[in-house]
Short mmCIF file of C-alpha atoms and ligand atoms in Angstrom, two decimals:
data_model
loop_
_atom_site.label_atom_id
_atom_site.label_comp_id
_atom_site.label_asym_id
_atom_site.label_seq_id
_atom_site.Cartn_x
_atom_site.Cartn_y
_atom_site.Cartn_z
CA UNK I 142 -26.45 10.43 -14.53
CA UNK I 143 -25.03 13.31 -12.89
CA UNK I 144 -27.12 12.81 -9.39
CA UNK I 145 -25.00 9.81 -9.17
CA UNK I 146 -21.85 11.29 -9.87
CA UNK I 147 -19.22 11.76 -7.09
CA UNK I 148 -16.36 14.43 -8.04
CA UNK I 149 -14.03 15.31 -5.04
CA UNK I 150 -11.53 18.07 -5.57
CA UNK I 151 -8.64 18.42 -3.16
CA UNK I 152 -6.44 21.46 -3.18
CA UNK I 153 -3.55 22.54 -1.08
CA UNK I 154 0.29 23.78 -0.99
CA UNK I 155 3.16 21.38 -1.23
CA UNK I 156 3.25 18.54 0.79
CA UNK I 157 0.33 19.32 3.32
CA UNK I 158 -0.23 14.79 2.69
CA UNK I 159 -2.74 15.74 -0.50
CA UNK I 160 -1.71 12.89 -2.71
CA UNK I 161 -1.55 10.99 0.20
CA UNK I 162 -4.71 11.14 1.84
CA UNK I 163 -6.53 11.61 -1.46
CA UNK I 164 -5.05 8.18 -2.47
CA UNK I 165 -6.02 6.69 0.75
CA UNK I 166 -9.93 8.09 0.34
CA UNK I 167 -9.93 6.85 -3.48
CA UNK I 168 -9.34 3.08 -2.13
CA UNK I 169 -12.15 3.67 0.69
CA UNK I 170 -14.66 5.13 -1.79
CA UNK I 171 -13.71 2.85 -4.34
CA UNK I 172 -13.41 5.66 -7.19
CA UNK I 173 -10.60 6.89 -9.07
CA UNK I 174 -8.03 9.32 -8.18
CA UNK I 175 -5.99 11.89 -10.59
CA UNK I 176 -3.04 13.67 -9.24
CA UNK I 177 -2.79 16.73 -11.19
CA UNK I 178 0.43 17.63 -10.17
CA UNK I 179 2.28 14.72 -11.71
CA UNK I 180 1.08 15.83 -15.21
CA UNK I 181 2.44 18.87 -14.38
CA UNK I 182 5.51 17.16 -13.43
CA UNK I 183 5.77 14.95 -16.88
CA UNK I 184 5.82 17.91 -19.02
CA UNK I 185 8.45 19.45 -16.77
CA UNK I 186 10.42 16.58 -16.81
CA UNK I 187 10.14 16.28 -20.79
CA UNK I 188 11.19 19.83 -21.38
CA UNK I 189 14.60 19.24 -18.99
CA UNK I 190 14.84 16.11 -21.11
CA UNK I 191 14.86 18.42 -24.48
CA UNK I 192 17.37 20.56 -23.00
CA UNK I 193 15.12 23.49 -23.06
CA UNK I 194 15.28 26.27 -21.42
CA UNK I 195 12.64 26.39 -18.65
CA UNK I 196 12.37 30.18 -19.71
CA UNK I 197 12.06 29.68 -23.50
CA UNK I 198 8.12 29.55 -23.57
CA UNK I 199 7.93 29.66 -27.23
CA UNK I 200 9.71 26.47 -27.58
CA UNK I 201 7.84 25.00 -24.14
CA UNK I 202 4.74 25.15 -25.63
CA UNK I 203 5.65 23.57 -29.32
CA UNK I 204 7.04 21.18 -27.30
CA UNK I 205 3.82 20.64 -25.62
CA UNK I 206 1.74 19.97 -28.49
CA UNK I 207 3.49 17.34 -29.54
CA UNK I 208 3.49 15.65 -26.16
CA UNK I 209 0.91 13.20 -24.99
CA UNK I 210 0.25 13.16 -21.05
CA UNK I 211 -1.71 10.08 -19.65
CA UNK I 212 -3.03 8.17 -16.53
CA UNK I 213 -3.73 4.75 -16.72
CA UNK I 214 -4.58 2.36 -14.19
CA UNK I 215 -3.19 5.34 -11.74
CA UNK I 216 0.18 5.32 -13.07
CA UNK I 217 1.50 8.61 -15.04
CA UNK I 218 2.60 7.76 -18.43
CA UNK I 219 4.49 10.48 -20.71
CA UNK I 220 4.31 9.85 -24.50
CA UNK I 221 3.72 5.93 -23.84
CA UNK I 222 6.10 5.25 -20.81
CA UNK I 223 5.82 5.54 -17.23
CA UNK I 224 7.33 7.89 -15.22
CA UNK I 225 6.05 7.20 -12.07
CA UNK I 226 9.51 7.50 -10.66
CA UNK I 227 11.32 10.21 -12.46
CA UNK I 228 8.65 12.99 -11.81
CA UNK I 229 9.73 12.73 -8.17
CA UNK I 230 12.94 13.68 -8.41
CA UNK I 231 14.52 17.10 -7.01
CA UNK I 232 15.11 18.99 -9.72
CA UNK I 233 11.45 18.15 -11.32
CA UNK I 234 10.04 19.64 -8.03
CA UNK I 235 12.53 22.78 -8.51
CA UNK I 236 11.37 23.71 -11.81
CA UNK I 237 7.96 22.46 -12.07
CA UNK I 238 6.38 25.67 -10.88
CA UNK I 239 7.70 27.64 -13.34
CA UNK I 240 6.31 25.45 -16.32
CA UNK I 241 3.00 25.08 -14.20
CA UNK I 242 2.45 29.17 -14.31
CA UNK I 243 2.67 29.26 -18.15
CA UNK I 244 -1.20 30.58 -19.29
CA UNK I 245 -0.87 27.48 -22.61
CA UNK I 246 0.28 25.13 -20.04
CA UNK I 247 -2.86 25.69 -17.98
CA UNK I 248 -5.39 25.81 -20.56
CA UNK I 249 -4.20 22.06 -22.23
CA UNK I 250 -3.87 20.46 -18.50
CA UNK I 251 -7.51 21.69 -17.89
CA UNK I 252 -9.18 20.72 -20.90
CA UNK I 253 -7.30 17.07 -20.17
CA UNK I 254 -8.73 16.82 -16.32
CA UNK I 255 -11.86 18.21 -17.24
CA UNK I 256 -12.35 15.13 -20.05
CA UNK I 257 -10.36 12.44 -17.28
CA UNK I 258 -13.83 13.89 -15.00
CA UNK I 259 -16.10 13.30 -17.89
CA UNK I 260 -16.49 9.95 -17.18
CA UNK I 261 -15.84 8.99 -13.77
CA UNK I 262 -16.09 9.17 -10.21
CA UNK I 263 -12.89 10.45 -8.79
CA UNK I 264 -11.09 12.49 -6.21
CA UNK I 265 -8.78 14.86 -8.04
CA UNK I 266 -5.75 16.74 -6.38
CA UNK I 267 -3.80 20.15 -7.20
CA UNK I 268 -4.16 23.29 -6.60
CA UNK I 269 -7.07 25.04 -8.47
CA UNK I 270 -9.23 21.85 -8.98
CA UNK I 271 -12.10 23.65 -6.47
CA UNK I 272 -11.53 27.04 -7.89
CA UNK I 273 -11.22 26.34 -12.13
CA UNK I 274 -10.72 22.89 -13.09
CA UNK I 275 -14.31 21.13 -11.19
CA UNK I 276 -16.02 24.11 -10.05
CA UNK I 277 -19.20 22.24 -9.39
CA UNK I 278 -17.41 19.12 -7.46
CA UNK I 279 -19.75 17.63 -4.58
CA UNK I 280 -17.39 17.94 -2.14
CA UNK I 281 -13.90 20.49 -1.98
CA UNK I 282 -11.34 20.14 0.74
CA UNK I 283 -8.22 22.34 1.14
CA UNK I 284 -5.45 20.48 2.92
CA UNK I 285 -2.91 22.07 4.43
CA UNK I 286 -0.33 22.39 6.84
CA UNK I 287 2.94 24.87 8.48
CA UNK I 288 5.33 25.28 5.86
CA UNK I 289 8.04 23.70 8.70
CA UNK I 290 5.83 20.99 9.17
CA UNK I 291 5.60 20.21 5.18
CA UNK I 292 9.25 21.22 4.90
CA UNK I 293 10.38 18.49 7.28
CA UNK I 294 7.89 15.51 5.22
CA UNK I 295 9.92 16.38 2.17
CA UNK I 296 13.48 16.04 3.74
CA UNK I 297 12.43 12.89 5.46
CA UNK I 298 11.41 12.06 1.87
CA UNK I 299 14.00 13.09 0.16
CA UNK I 300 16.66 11.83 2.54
CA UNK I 301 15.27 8.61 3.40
CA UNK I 302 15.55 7.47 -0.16
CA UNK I 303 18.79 9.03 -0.20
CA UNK I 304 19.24 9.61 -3.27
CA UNK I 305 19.50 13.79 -2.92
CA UNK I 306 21.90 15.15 -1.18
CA UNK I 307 20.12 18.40 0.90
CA UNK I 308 19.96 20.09 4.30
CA UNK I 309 16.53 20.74 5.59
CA UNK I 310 16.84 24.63 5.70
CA UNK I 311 17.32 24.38 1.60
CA UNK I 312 14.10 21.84 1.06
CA UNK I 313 11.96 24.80 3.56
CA UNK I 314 13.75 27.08 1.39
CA UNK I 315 12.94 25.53 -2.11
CA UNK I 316 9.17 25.12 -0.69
CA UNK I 317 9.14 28.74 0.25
CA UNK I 318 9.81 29.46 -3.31
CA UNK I 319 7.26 27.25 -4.85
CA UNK I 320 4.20 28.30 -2.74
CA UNK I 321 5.17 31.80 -3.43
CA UNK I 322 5.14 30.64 -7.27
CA UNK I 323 2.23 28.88 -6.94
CA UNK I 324 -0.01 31.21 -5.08
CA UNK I 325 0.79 34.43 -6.43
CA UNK I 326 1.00 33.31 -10.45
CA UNK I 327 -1.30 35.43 -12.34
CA UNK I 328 -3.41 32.66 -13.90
CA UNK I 329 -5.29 30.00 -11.71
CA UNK I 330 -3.12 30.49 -8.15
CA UNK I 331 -3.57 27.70 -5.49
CA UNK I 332 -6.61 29.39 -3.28
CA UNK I 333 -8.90 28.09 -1.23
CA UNK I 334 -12.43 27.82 -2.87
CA UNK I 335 -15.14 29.65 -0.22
CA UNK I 336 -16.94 26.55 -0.22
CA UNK I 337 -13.96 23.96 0.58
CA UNK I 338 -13.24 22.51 4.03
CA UNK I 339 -10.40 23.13 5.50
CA UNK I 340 -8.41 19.84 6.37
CA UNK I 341 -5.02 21.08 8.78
CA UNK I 342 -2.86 18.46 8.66
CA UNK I 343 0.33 19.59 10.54
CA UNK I 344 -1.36 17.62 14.40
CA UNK I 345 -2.43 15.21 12.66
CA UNK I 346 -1.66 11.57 11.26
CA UNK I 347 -2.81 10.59 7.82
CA UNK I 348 -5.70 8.40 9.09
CA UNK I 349 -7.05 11.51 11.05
CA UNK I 350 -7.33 13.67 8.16
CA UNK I 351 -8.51 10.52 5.81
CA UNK I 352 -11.20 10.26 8.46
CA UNK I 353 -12.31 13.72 8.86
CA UNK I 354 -12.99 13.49 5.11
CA UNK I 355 -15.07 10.33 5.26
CA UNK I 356 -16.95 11.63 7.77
CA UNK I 357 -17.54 15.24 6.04
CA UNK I 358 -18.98 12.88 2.75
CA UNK I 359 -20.95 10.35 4.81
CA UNK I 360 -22.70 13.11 6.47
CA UNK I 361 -23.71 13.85 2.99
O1 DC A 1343 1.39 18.56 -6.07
P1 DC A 1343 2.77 18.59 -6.72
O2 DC A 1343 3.86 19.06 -5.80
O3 DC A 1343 3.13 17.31 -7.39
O4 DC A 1343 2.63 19.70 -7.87
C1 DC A 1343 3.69 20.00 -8.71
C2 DC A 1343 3.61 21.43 -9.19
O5 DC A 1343 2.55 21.56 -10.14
C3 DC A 1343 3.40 22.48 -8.12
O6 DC A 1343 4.48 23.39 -8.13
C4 DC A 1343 2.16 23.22 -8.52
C5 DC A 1343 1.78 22.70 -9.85
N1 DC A 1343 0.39 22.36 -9.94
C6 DC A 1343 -0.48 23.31 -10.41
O7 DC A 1343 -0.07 24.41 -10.70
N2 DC A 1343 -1.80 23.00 -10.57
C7 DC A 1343 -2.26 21.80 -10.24
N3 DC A 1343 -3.56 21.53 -10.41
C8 DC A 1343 -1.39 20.81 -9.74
C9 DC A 1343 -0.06 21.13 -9.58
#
């Protein structure tokens, strides 16, 4: 079974397209796609819901166990309900890296992706899906892009719907924060596998970088 297996792992900083272009390859390969950061984003959005602190790691992690993180039919469901919506809001994106660094955090959300990889042919996104989660993927791409460049996505983003109220110099400053998070945490930090391609998205338009992919695969 495993010859026929296809396991793409996409990895990259904040809004370099990932979830985007992954998406867009899942539909042309006809497999499944996991975005890892939104069950990051459900448990961060469940401890703000409890009123904990997003220090308090003690009480974090209870809290996990009792928590049940799901996909299904590519929508993110948190203990039974979908929260496709509310795991895109501001302050999720804020705090998320600071539940995503804690070591108990890690360990569950791998053990979950590795089992959701089990079974299935999928392109999974994050940022340590290469280097921990599917070390032996077929193919590993690192997408990325000028932190301006990813800066000014999000305020479009986050603007356009205009539901937050925010000056582009904060959202470059908020993303500042989180790669630094992100990269230099002491467990798993977003890094570029040695055996990943590098995808640089900040030139190009989505179909580009969808396309380089393809290509990279059906050369085989
Ligand atoms: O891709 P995203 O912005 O939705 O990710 C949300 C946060 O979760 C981000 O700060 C990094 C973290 N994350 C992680 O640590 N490991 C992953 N595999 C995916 C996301």
């Amino acid at each position: 079974m495993s010859s026929k297996r296809l396991i793409i792992a996409v990895d990259g900083p904040a809004g370099a397209g990932k979830s985007t272009i992954a998406k867009r390859v899942a539909q042309i390969l006809n497999i499944e796609y996991i975005d890892t950061g939104a069950m990051y984003r459900a448990l961060t959005l469940k401890v703000i819901r409890s009123n904990i602190g997003i220090d308090n790691i003690e009480e974090i992690i209870k809290l996990m166990e009792s928590t049940t993180i799901e996909f299904i039919n590519n929508h993110i469901y948190l203990d039974g309900k979908n929260v496709d919506k509310e795991i895109r809001e501001n302050i999720i994106s804020k705090n998320v890296s600071y539940i995503a660094k804690i070591k108990e955090v890690r360990l569950m959300m791998i053990k979950l992706q590795r089992q959701i990889a089990e079974s299935t042919n999928l392109i999974m996104d994050g940022r340590d899906i290469g280097t921990i989660v599917l070390p032996h993927a077929n193919y590993k791409f690192f997408v990325t892009a000028s932190v301006e460049e990813r800066a000014r996505r999000r305020y479009i983003e986050l603007t356009e719907e205009g539901k937050e109220n925010i000056t582009y110099e904060q959202v470059l400053e908020e993303i500042k924060i989180r790669d630094k998070i992100d990269s230099t945490r002491e467990i798993a930090p977003l890094k570029k596998s040695p055996d990943a391609y590098v995808i640089d998205t900040t030139n190009k338009t989505i179909e580009e970088s969808v396309n380089e992919i393809i290509a990279i695969i059906e050369r085989g």
